PDB file of C-alpha atoms in Angstrom:
ATOM      1  CA  MET A  27      11.432   0.141  10.205  1.00  0.00           C
ATOM      2  CA  ARG A  28      11.195   1.809   6.621  1.00  0.00           C
ATOM      3  CA  ILE A  29       8.664   4.421   5.640  1.00  0.00           C
ATOM      4  CA  GLY A  30       6.173   3.408   2.584  1.00  0.00           C
ATOM      5  CA  VAL A  31       3.450   6.780   1.274  1.00  0.00           C
ATOM      6  CA  ASN A  32      -0.071   5.454  -0.224  1.00  0.00           C
ATOM      7  CA  VAL A  33      -0.940   7.583  -3.452  1.00  0.00           C
ATOM      8  CA  PRO A  34      -4.452   7.934  -4.340  1.00  0.00           C
ATOM      9  CA  ASN A  35      -4.616   6.914  -7.960  1.00  0.00           C
ATOM     10  CA  PHE A  36      -8.261   7.765  -8.589  1.00  0.00           C
ATOM     11  CA  GLY A  37     -10.559  10.946  -7.365  1.00  0.00           C
ATOM     12  CA  PRO A  38     -11.286  14.023  -9.353  1.00  0.00           C
ATOM     13  CA  GLY A  39      -7.578  15.652  -8.908  1.00  0.00           C
ATOM     14  CA  THR A  40      -5.691  13.379  -9.849  1.00  0.00           C
ATOM     15  CA  ASP A  41      -4.481  12.711 -13.761  1.00  0.00           C
ATOM     16  CA  PRO A  42      -0.591  11.180 -14.865  1.00  0.00           C
ATOM     17  CA  ALA A  43       0.930  14.786 -13.976  1.00  0.00           C
ATOM     18  CA  THR A  44      -0.326  14.341 -10.762  1.00  0.00           C
ATOM     19  CA  LEU A  45       0.859  10.404 -10.452  1.00  0.00           C
ATOM     20  CA  ARG A  46       4.457  11.472 -11.966  1.00  0.00           C
ATOM     21  CA  ARG A  47       4.703  14.434  -8.712  1.00  0.00           C
ATOM     22  CA  TRP A  48       3.558  12.126  -5.729  1.00  0.00           C
ATOM     23  CA  ALA A  49       5.998   9.370  -7.358  1.00  0.00           C
ATOM     24  CA  LEU A  50       9.345  11.823  -7.564  1.00  0.00           C
ATOM     25  CA  THR A  51       7.692  13.914  -3.764  1.00  0.00           C
ATOM     26  CA  ALA A  52       8.005   9.875  -1.881  1.00  0.00           C
ATOM     27  CA  GLU A  53      11.211   8.735  -3.922  1.00  0.00           C
ATOM     28  CA  SER A  54      13.312  12.232  -3.496  1.00  0.00           C
ATOM     29  CA  LEU A  55      12.133  12.423  -0.127  1.00  0.00           C
ATOM     30  CA  GLY A  56      13.792   9.028   1.096  1.00  0.00           C
ATOM     31  CA  TYR A  57      10.870   7.800   0.973  1.00  0.00           C
ATOM     32  CA  ASP A  58      10.871   3.634   1.074  1.00  0.00           C
ATOM     33  CA  LEU A  59       7.527   2.324  -0.848  1.00  0.00           C
ATOM     34  CA  LEU A  60       4.966   3.939  -2.557  1.00  0.00           C
ATOM     35  CA  MET A  61       1.864   1.495  -3.053  1.00  0.00           C
ATOM     36  CA  ILE A  62      -1.667   2.605  -4.451  1.00  0.00           C
ATOM     37  CA  SER A  63      -5.103   0.629  -4.998  1.00  0.00           C
ATOM     38  CA  ASP A  64      -7.373  -1.660  -6.745  1.00  0.00           C
ATOM     39  CA  HIS A  65     -10.367  -1.361  -8.443  1.00  0.00           C
ATOM     40  CA  VAL A  66     -11.850  -2.441 -11.546  1.00  0.00           C
ATOM     41  CA  ALA A  67     -15.398  -1.468 -12.253  1.00  0.00           C
ATOM     42  CA  ILE A  68     -15.917   1.123 -10.537  1.00  0.00           C
ATOM     43  CA  THR A  69     -19.666   0.759  -9.736  1.00  0.00           C
ATOM     44  CA  PRO A  70     -21.961   2.284  -7.347  1.00  0.00           C
ATOM     45  CA  ASP A  71     -20.328   0.847  -3.847  1.00  0.00           C
ATOM     46  CA  VAL A  72     -16.915   1.624  -4.607  1.00  0.00           C
ATOM     47  CA  ALA A  73     -17.987   5.298  -6.183  1.00  0.00           C
ATOM     48  CA  GLU A  74     -19.152   6.580  -3.057  1.00  0.00           C
ATOM     49  CA  GLN A  75     -15.155   6.022  -1.249  1.00  0.00           C
ATOM     50  CA  TYR A  76     -13.386   6.062  -4.375  1.00  0.00           C
ATOM     51  CA  PRO A  77     -14.646   8.449  -7.481  1.00  0.00           C
ATOM     52  CA  PRO A  78     -13.682   8.086 -11.408  1.00  0.00           C
ATOM     53  CA  PRO A  79     -11.304   8.195 -12.768  1.00  0.00           C
ATOM     54  CA  PHE A  80      -9.547   5.152 -11.151  1.00  0.00           C
ATOM     55  CA  TYR A  81      -6.234   3.923 -12.867  1.00  0.00           C
ATOM     56  CA  GLU A  82      -5.972   0.595 -13.243  1.00  0.00           C
ATOM     57  CA  PRO A  83      -3.125  -0.066 -11.005  1.00  0.00           C
ATOM     58  CA  PHE A  84      -0.077  -3.104 -12.746  1.00  0.00           C
ATOM     59  CA  THR A  85      -0.493  -0.618 -15.622  1.00  0.00           C
ATOM     60  CA  THR A  86       0.158   2.872 -12.893  1.00  0.00           C
ATOM     61  CA  LEU A  87       3.182   0.924 -11.528  1.00  0.00           C
ATOM     62  CA  ALA A  88       4.875  -0.426 -14.159  1.00  0.00           C
ATOM     63  CA  TRP A  89       4.587   3.841 -16.259  1.00  0.00           C
ATOM     64  CA  LEU A  90       5.758   4.890 -11.875  1.00  0.00           C
ATOM     65  CA  ALA A  91       8.836   2.556 -12.013  1.00  0.00           C
ATOM     66  CA  GLY A  92      10.130   3.598 -15.476  1.00  0.00           C
ATOM     67  CA  ILE A  93      10.241   7.053 -13.426  1.00  0.00           C
ATOM     68  CA  THR A  94      11.227   6.067 -10.333  1.00  0.00           C
ATOM     69  CA  THR A  95      15.095   4.752  -9.973  1.00  0.00           C
ATOM     70  CA  ARG A  96      15.037   3.614  -5.747  1.00  0.00           C
ATOM     71  CA  ILE A  97      11.544   4.070  -4.216  1.00  0.00           C
ATOM     72  CA  ARG A  98       9.837  -0.333  -4.188  1.00  0.00           C
ATOM     73  CA  ILE A  99       6.557   0.316  -5.951  1.00  0.00           C
ATOM     74  CA  GLY A 100       3.114  -2.110  -4.444  1.00  0.00           C
ATOM     75  CA  THR A 101      -0.155  -2.089  -3.873  1.00  0.00           C
ATOM     76  CA  SER A 102      -2.354  -2.367  -1.406  1.00  0.00           C
ATOM     77  CA  VAL A 103      -3.735  -3.687  -1.552  1.00  0.00           C
ATOM     78  CA  LEU A 104      -4.521  -5.535  -5.309  1.00  0.00           C
ATOM     79  CA  ILE A 105      -8.072  -7.414  -4.850  1.00  0.00           C
ATOM     80  CA  VAL A 106      -6.762 -10.943  -5.587  1.00  0.00           C
ATOM     81  CA  PRO A 107     -10.715 -12.383  -6.630  1.00  0.00           C
ATOM     82  CA  TYR A 108     -11.233 -10.435 -10.003  1.00  0.00           C
ATOM     83  CA  ARG A 109      -8.627 -12.115 -11.880  1.00  0.00           C
ATOM     84  CA  ASN A 110      -7.269 -14.378 -13.445  1.00  0.00           C
ATOM     85  CA  PRO A 111      -4.361 -15.948 -11.558  1.00  0.00           C
ATOM     86  CA  LEU A 112      -1.620 -16.755 -14.937  1.00  0.00           C
ATOM     87  CA  VAL A 113      -2.770 -13.153 -15.428  1.00  0.00           C
ATOM     88  CA  MET A 114      -1.029 -11.562 -12.328  1.00  0.00           C
ATOM     89  CA  ALA A 115       1.247 -13.920 -12.149  1.00  0.00           C
ATOM     90  CA  ARG A 116       2.157 -12.357 -15.931  1.00  0.00           C
ATOM     91  CA  MET A 117       1.825  -9.283 -15.086  1.00  0.00           C
ATOM     92  CA  ALA A 118       3.585  -9.089 -11.344  1.00  0.00           C
ATOM     93  CA  ALA A 119       6.868 -10.641 -12.562  1.00  0.00           C
ATOM     94  CA  ASN A 120       7.130  -8.314 -15.516  1.00  0.00           C
ATOM     95  CA  LEU A 121       6.895  -5.527 -13.204  1.00  0.00           C
ATOM     96  CA  ASP A 122       9.115  -6.724 -11.291  1.00  0.00           C
ATOM     97  CA  ARG A 123      11.475  -7.162 -13.617  1.00  0.00           C
ATOM     98  CA  PHE A 124      10.968  -3.958 -15.493  1.00  0.00           C
ATOM     99  CA  SER A 125      11.258  -2.426 -11.930  1.00  0.00           C
ATOM    100  CA  GLY A 126      15.067  -4.660 -11.263  1.00  0.00           C
ATOM    101  CA  GLY A 127      13.239  -6.865  -7.917  1.00  0.00           C
ATOM    102  CA  ARG A 128      10.931  -3.362  -6.532  1.00  0.00           C
ATOM    103  CA  LEU A 129       7.665  -4.867  -6.145  1.00  0.00           C
ATOM    104  CA  VAL A 130       5.160  -5.187  -2.819  1.00  0.00           C
ATOM    105  CA  LEU A 131       2.395  -7.401  -3.600  1.00  0.00           C
ATOM    106  CA  GLY A 132       0.066  -5.943  -1.297  1.00  0.00           C
ATOM    107  CA  VAL A 133      -2.909  -9.170  -1.787  1.00  0.00           C
ATOM    108  CA  GLY A 134      -6.812  -8.987  -0.424  1.00  0.00           C
ATOM    109  CA  VAL A 135      -9.995 -10.337  -0.543  1.00  0.00           C
ATOM    110  CA  GLY A 136     -12.069  -7.431  -1.312  1.00  0.00           C
ATOM    111  CA  TRP A 137     -15.088  -6.176  -0.200  1.00  0.00           C
ATOM    112  CA  ALA A 138     -17.309  -4.449  -3.359  1.00  0.00           C
ATOM    113  CA  ARG A 139     -20.173  -6.877  -3.996  1.00  0.00           C
ATOM    114  CA  GLN A 140     -21.325  -4.558  -6.900  1.00  0.00           C
ATOM    115  CA  GLU A 141     -18.195  -4.821  -8.349  1.00  0.00           C
ATOM    116  CA  PHE A 142     -17.690  -8.554  -8.180  1.00  0.00           C
ATOM    117  CA  ASP A 143     -21.163  -8.741  -9.282  1.00  0.00           C
ATOM    118  CA  ALA A 144     -20.198  -6.165 -12.760  1.00  0.00           C
ATOM    119  CA  LEU A 145     -17.220  -8.380 -13.191  1.00  0.00           C
ATOM    120  CA  GLY A 146     -18.793 -11.650 -12.379  1.00  0.00           C
ATOM    121  CA  VAL A 147     -17.404 -13.219  -9.706  1.00  0.00           C
ATOM    122  CA  PRO A 148     -18.361 -15.120  -6.587  1.00  0.00           C
ATOM    123  CA  PHE A 149     -18.551 -12.199  -3.804  1.00  0.00           C
ATOM    124  CA  GLU A 150     -19.117 -15.396  -1.368  1.00  0.00           C
ATOM    125  CA  ARG A 151     -15.892 -18.049  -2.506  1.00  0.00           C
ATOM    126  CA  ARG A 152     -13.764 -14.896  -2.492  1.00  0.00           C
ATOM    127  CA  GLY A 153     -11.694 -16.001   0.831  1.00  0.00           C
ATOM    128  CA  ARG A 154     -11.554 -19.502  -0.971  1.00  0.00           C
ATOM    129  CA  LEU A 155     -10.158 -18.119  -4.157  1.00  0.00           C
ATOM    130  CA  THR A 156      -8.437 -15.984  -3.250  1.00  0.00           C
ATOM    131  CA  ASP A 157      -6.129 -18.553  -1.124  1.00  0.00           C
ATOM    132  CA  ASP A 158      -6.699 -20.388  -4.621  1.00  0.00           C
ATOM    133  CA  HIS A 159      -4.891 -17.888  -6.854  1.00  0.00           C
ATOM    134  CA  LEU A 160      -2.201 -16.538  -4.862  1.00  0.00           C
ATOM    135  CA  GLN A 161      -0.864 -20.575  -4.425  1.00  0.00           C
ATOM    136  CA  ALA A 162      -1.738 -21.035  -8.769  1.00  0.00           C
ATOM    137  CA  MET A 163       0.671 -17.433  -7.982  1.00  0.00           C
ATOM    138  CA  ARG A 164       3.720 -18.952  -6.813  1.00  0.00           C
ATOM    139  CA  ALA A 165       3.318 -21.995  -8.442  1.00  0.00           C
ATOM    140  CA  ALA A 166       3.439 -19.909 -11.956  1.00  0.00           C
ATOM    141  CA  TRP A 167       6.518 -18.565 -10.752  1.00  0.00           C
ATOM    142  CA  SER A 168       8.366 -21.561  -9.987  1.00  0.00           C
ATOM    143  CA  ALA A 169       8.773 -21.924 -13.547  1.00  0.00           C
ATOM    144  CA  ALA A 170      11.770 -19.660 -13.620  1.00  0.00           C
ATOM    145  CA  ASP A 171      12.758 -19.725 -16.823  1.00  0.00           C
ATOM    146  CA  ASP A 172       8.931 -18.762 -18.364  1.00  0.00           C
ATOM    147  CA  TYR A 173       8.576 -16.503 -15.176  1.00  0.00           C
ATOM    148  CA  ARG A 174      11.810 -14.926 -14.030  1.00  0.00           C
ATOM    149  CA  ALA A 175      10.513 -13.728 -11.763  1.00  0.00           C
ATOM    150  CA  GLY A 176      12.157 -13.093  -7.826  1.00  0.00           C
ATOM    151  CA  PRO A 177      10.781 -13.326  -4.370  1.00  0.00           C
ATOM    152  CA  ILE A 178       7.666 -11.058  -5.114  1.00  0.00           C
ATOM    153  CA  PRO A 179       6.486 -10.991  -1.425  1.00  0.00           C
ATOM    154  CA  PHE A 180       2.677 -10.903  -1.428  1.00  0.00           C
ATOM    155  CA  TRP A 181       1.724  -8.860   1.954  1.00  0.00           C
ATOM    156  CA  VAL A 182      -1.091  -9.924   2.877  1.00  0.00           C
ATOM    157  CA  GLY A 183      -4.298  -7.399   4.624  1.00  0.00           C
ATOM    158  CA  GLY A 184      -7.649  -7.876   5.804  1.00  0.00           C
ATOM    159  CA  ASN A 185      -8.684  -6.574   9.543  1.00  0.00           C
ATOM    160  CA  GLY A 186      -9.949 -10.563  10.183  1.00  0.00           C
ATOM    161  CA  GLU A 187      -8.903 -13.207  12.109  1.00  0.00           C
ATOM    162  CA  ALA A 188      -9.390 -15.173   8.040  1.00  0.00           C
ATOM    163  CA  GLY A 189      -7.298 -12.203   6.980  1.00  0.00           C
ATOM    164  CA  LEU A 190      -4.500 -12.330   9.922  1.00  0.00           C
ATOM    165  CA  ARG A 191      -4.841 -16.194   9.181  1.00  0.00           C
ATOM    166  CA  ARG A 192      -4.596 -16.366   5.244  1.00  0.00           C
ATOM    167  CA  ALA A 193      -1.077 -14.027   5.676  1.00  0.00           C
ATOM    168  CA  VAL A 194       0.954 -16.485   8.533  1.00  0.00           C
ATOM    169  CA  ARG A 195      -0.659 -19.311   6.720  1.00  0.00           C
ATOM    170  CA  LEU A 196       0.074 -17.823   2.791  1.00  0.00           C
ATOM    171  CA  GLY A 197       1.842 -14.310   3.048  1.00  0.00           C
ATOM    172  CA  GLN A 198       5.639 -12.754   3.923  1.00  0.00           C
ATOM    173  CA  ALA A 199       3.668  -9.206   5.372  1.00  0.00           C
ATOM    174  CA  TRP A 200       0.310  -8.737   7.083  1.00  0.00           C
ATOM    175  CA  HIS A 201      -0.737  -5.476   6.117  1.00  0.00           C
ATOM    176  CA  PRO A 202      -4.158  -4.465   8.189  1.00  0.00           C
ATOM    177  CA  LEU A 203      -4.976  -1.194   7.761  1.00  0.00           C
ATOM    178  CA  ARG A 204      -5.779   2.127   9.062  1.00  0.00           C
ATOM    179  CA  ASN A 205      -6.711   1.648  12.853  1.00  0.00           C
ATOM    180  CA  THR A 206      -6.212   2.930  16.020  1.00  0.00           C
ATOM    181  CA  LEU A 207      -3.137   2.417  18.565  1.00  0.00           C
ATOM    182  CA  PRO A 208      -4.523   0.263  20.858  1.00  0.00           C
ATOM    183  CA  TRP A 209      -5.768  -2.169  18.556  1.00  0.00           C
ATOM    184  CA  LEU A 210      -2.686  -2.505  16.454  1.00  0.00           C
ATOM    185  CA  ARG A 211      -0.120  -3.434  19.606  1.00  0.00           C
ATOM    186  CA  GLU A 212      -3.095  -6.029  19.800  1.00  0.00           C
ATOM    187  CA  ALA A 213      -2.781  -6.992  16.353  1.00  0.00           C
ATOM    188  CA  ALA A 214       1.290  -7.898  17.198  1.00  0.00           C
ATOM    189  CA  GLY A 215       0.310  -9.674  19.723  1.00  0.00           C
ATOM    190  CA  ARG A 216      -2.091 -11.599  17.497  1.00  0.00           C
ATOM    191  CA  LEU A 217      -0.329 -12.256  14.710  1.00  0.00           C
ATOM    192  CA  ALA A 218       2.760 -14.318  17.191  1.00  0.00           C
ATOM    193  CA  ASP A 219      -0.216 -15.850  18.684  1.00  0.00           C
ATOM    194  CA  THR A 220      -1.459 -17.226  15.674  1.00  0.00           C
ATOM    195  CA  ALA A 221       1.574 -18.445  14.087  1.00  0.00           C
ATOM    196  CA  ASP A 222       2.660 -20.408  16.854  1.00  0.00           C
ATOM    197  CA  GLU A 223      -0.696 -21.578  16.253  1.00  0.00           C
ATOM    198  CA  LEU A 224      -0.234 -22.616  12.682  1.00  0.00           C
ATOM    199  CA  GLY A 225       3.231 -24.128  13.841  1.00  0.00           C
ATOM    200  CA  ARG A 226       4.510 -20.871  10.486  1.00  0.00           C
ATOM    201  CA  PRO A 227       6.608 -18.483  11.816  1.00  0.00           C
ATOM    202  CA  ALA A 228       5.248 -15.374  11.738  1.00  0.00           C
ATOM    203  CA  PRO A 229       5.247 -13.129   8.807  1.00  0.00           C
ATOM    204  CA  ALA A 230       6.798  -9.240   8.399  1.00  0.00           C
ATOM    205  CA  PHE A 231       3.639  -6.569   9.981  1.00  0.00           C
ATOM    206  CA  ALA A 232       3.649  -4.085   8.087  1.00  0.00           C
ATOM    207  CA  PRO A 233       0.594  -2.326   8.382  1.00  0.00           C
ATOM    208  CA  ARG A 234      -0.724   1.436   7.051  1.00  0.00           C
ATOM    209  CA  ILE A 235      -2.045   4.299   9.059  1.00  0.00           C
ATOM    210  CA  LEU A 236      -3.531   7.218   8.519  1.00  0.00           C
ATOM    211  CA  LEU A 237      -1.569  10.460   8.428  1.00  0.00           C
ATOM    212  CA  ARG A 238      -3.529  13.415   9.444  1.00  0.00           C
ATOM    213  CA  LEU A 239      -0.748  16.188  10.719  1.00  0.00           C
ATOM    214  CA  THR A 240      -3.487  18.723  12.952  1.00  0.00           C
ATOM    215  CA  ALA A 241      -2.482  21.510  14.970  1.00  0.00           C
ATOM    216  CA  GLU A 242      -3.574  20.312  18.416  1.00  0.00           C
ATOM    217  CA  PRO A 243      -3.822  17.083  20.185  1.00  0.00           C
ATOM    218  CA  VAL A 244      -6.200  15.112  18.537  1.00  0.00           C
ATOM    219  CA  THR A 245      -7.129  12.712  22.090  1.00  0.00           C
ATOM    220  CA  GLY A 246      -9.636   9.853  22.826  1.00  0.00           C
ATOM    221  CA  PRO A 247     -10.493   5.922  22.198  1.00  0.00           C
ATOM    222  CA  ARG A 248     -10.867   6.811  18.657  1.00  0.00           C
ATOM    223  CA  ARG A 249      -7.914   8.766  17.153  1.00  0.00           C
ATOM    224  CA  HIS A 250      -6.857   7.053  15.006  1.00  0.00           C
ATOM    225  CA  ALA A 251      -2.865   6.089  14.507  1.00  0.00           C
ATOM    226  CA  GLY A 252      -0.470   8.836  12.254  1.00  0.00           C
ATOM    227  CA  GLU A 253      -3.541  11.467  13.434  1.00  0.00           C
ATOM    228  CA  GLY A 254      -2.507  14.714  15.131  1.00  0.00           C
ATOM    229  CA  THR A 255       0.411  16.665  15.997  1.00  0.00           C
ATOM    230  CA  LEU A 256       3.375  15.901  15.036  1.00  0.00           C
ATOM    231  CA  ASP A 257       5.272  14.529  17.831  1.00  0.00           C
ATOM    232  CA  GLN A 258       1.995  12.842  18.535  1.00  0.00           C
ATOM    233  CA  VAL A 259       2.430  10.640  14.774  1.00  0.00           C
ATOM    234  CA  LEU A 260       6.360  10.368  15.803  1.00  0.00           C
ATOM    235  CA  ALA A 261       5.337   8.349  18.756  1.00  0.00           C
ATOM    236  CA  ASP A 262       2.903   6.949  17.062  1.00  0.00           C
ATOM    237  CA  LEU A 263       5.880   5.468  14.498  1.00  0.00           C
ATOM    238  CA  ASP A 264       8.350   4.754  17.374  1.00  0.00           C
ATOM    239  CA  GLU A 265       5.667   2.409  19.006  1.00  0.00           C
ATOM    240  CA  LEU A 266       5.127   1.050  16.199  1.00  0.00           C
ATOM    241  CA  ARG A 267       8.992   0.382  15.272  1.00  0.00           C
ATOM    242  CA  LEU A 268       8.767  -0.639  19.369  1.00  0.00           C
ATOM    243  CA  LEU A 269       5.985  -4.049  17.944  1.00  0.00           C
ATOM    244  CA  GLY A 270       8.635  -5.160  15.551  1.00  0.00           C
ATOM    245  CA  ALA A 271       7.199  -3.801  12.277  1.00  0.00           C
ATOM    246  CA  ASP A 272       9.096  -4.462   9.634  1.00  0.00           C
ATOM    247  CA  THR A 273       7.375  -1.308   7.167  1.00  0.00           C
ATOM    248  CA  VAL A 274       4.556   2.074   8.116  1.00  0.00           C
ATOM    249  CA  VAL A 275       3.347   2.850   5.263  1.00  0.00           C
ATOM    250  CA  LEU A 276       1.548   6.123   5.959  1.00  0.00           C
ATOM    251  CA  ASP A 277      -1.680   7.327   4.334  1.00  0.00           C
ATOM    252  CA  PRO A 278      -2.588  10.746   3.439  1.00  0.00           C
ATOM    253  CA  PHE A 279      -5.959  10.150   1.999  1.00  0.00           C
ATOM    254  CA  ALA A 280      -8.388  11.621   5.017  1.00  0.00           C
ATOM    255  CA  GLY A 281     -11.762   9.841   3.016  1.00  0.00           C
ATOM    256  CA  ASP A 282     -12.780  13.018   1.156  1.00  0.00           C
ATOM    257  CA  PRO A 283     -12.644  12.376  -2.828  1.00  0.00           C
ATOM    258  CA  ALA A 284     -12.232  16.537  -2.606  1.00  0.00           C
ATOM    259  CA  GLU A 285      -8.773  15.867  -1.096  1.00  0.00           C
ATOM    260  CA  THR A 286      -7.443  14.943  -4.669  1.00  0.00           C
ATOM    261  CA  LEU A 287      -7.848  18.363  -5.993  1.00  0.00           C
ATOM    262  CA  HIS A 288      -4.843  19.474  -4.018  1.00  0.00           C
ATOM    263  CA  PRO A 289      -2.544  16.978  -3.180  1.00  0.00           C
ATOM    264  CA  GLN A 290       0.414  20.145  -2.062  1.00  0.00           C
ATOM    265  CA  THR A 291      -1.281  19.542   1.633  1.00  0.00           C
ATOM    266  CA  ALA A 292      -0.208  15.907   1.996  1.00  0.00           C
ATOM    267  CA  TRP A 293       2.536  16.283   0.289  1.00  0.00           C
ATOM    268  CA  HIS A 294       3.828  18.940   3.047  1.00  0.00           C
ATOM    269  CA  ALA A 295       3.100  16.990   6.091  1.00  0.00           C
ATOM    270  CA  LEU A 296       4.922  14.061   4.179  1.00  0.00           C
ATOM    271  CA  ALA A 297       8.105  16.603   4.091  1.00  0.00           C
ATOM    272  CA  THR A 298       6.619  17.211   7.758  1.00  0.00           C
ATOM    273  CA  VAL A 299       7.690  13.757   8.963  1.00  0.00           C
ATOM    274  CA  ALA A 300      10.453  13.141   6.801  1.00  0.00           C
ATOM    275  CA  ASP A 301      12.297  16.101   8.252  1.00  0.00           C
ATOM    276  CA  HIS A 302      11.179  14.965  11.512  1.00  0.00           C
ATOM    277  CA  TRP A 303      12.226  10.958  10.954  1.00  0.00           C
ATOM    278  CA  ASP A 304      15.293   9.156   9.796  1.00  0.00           C
ATOM    279  CA  LEU A 305      13.889   8.163   6.677  1.00  0.00           C
ATOM    280  CA  ASP A 306      17.184   5.825   4.417  1.00  0.00           C
ATOM    281  CA  PRO A 307      18.432   8.137   2.579  1.00  0.00           C
ATOM    282  CA  ARG A 308      17.938   7.233  -1.286  1.00  0.00           C
ATOM    283  CA  ASP A 309      20.892   5.827  -3.063  1.00  0.00           C
ATOM    284  CA  PRO A 310      23.676   8.119  -3.767  1.00  0.00           C
ATOM    285  CA  ARG A 311      24.137   5.740  -6.822  1.00  0.00           C
ATOM    286  CA  ASP A 312      21.791   7.841  -8.252  1.00  0.00           C
ATOM    287  CA  PRO A 313      22.325  10.248 -11.112  1.00  0.00           C
ATOM    288  CA  ARG A 314      19.024  11.567 -10.953  1.00  0.00           C
ATOM    289  CA  ASP A 315      17.489  14.156  -8.409  1.00  0.00           C
ATOM    290  CA  PRO A 316      13.360  14.260  -8.344  1.00  0.00           C
ATOM    291  CA  SER A 317      13.926  17.586  -6.394  1.00  0.00           C
ATOM    292  CA  LYS A 318      15.887  18.919  -8.887  1.00  0.00           C
ATOM    293  CA  GLU A 319      12.548  19.063 -10.778  1.00  0.00           C
ATOM    294  CA  ASP A 320      10.277  22.295 -12.100  1.00  0.00           C
ATOM    295  CA  ASP A 321       7.540  20.845 -11.358  1.00  0.00           C
ATOM    296  CA  HIS A 322       8.256  18.856  -8.156  1.00  0.00           C
ATOM    297  CA  ASP A 323       7.568  22.180  -5.475  1.00  0.00           C
ATOM    298  CA  THR A 324       5.742  20.234  -2.177  1.00  0.00           C
ATOM    299  CA  ARG A 325       5.320  23.377  -0.858  1.00  0.00           C
TER     300      ARG A 325
END
């Protein structure tokens, strides 16, 4: 099982220098994947949870791909109805090629009604638009001489039944976001059952979970996977491995925008997990060692 990191590409403390340090930290610690989120128009419903500045994912990932050498890059998740599918297909194909085939395209239908209105996209049709756009992107990539896209995987987000079924029909992985461990146990079973029902192979299971380390154990039915003492977090990761998860993405953003002003807390948590979980080592062919950079201090 591989472990990734969801990086906040928004908020008052986020700027290019901070994003650069996030990328170098995640890569030098041995994490497999770096993912960022997507919003286009920061309307009031978006800003309440993800305040500006908000860095657009394709341009940000293109820049981070040039800074890093090994770590995969991706979106968690790209809101598919917001953009023309051929524009997305072109940007994704170029980004995958420039990064050496490192792109993972997490995709979703979106939730912010005011943002849909600002972009002139019908909110009620977002599910159908997502299905149509994903199919159009795959069709565009079949023109190998033009797009030259490798096998860019769709990780389909959405915790509900529609997202699960979309993942089985159109995705290479199901990418549910931040929930309890009992919910994730049940979700892994639903994934297999839905694939059987639809007569399709089950896609990979690739959940994104919270990462919040505490000094004392967190108890109760509402505890999120990835929340609690180091022993609890490691036990959660081990259970997800046994459930067959291909990749687990750790999300150290707990919901307060002020956290982005102090990313060292998240970096320390990631370093602690890396010290106690067998992450894949950095490619020995990589001549650069980001941990030697002066601005890469996770303490």
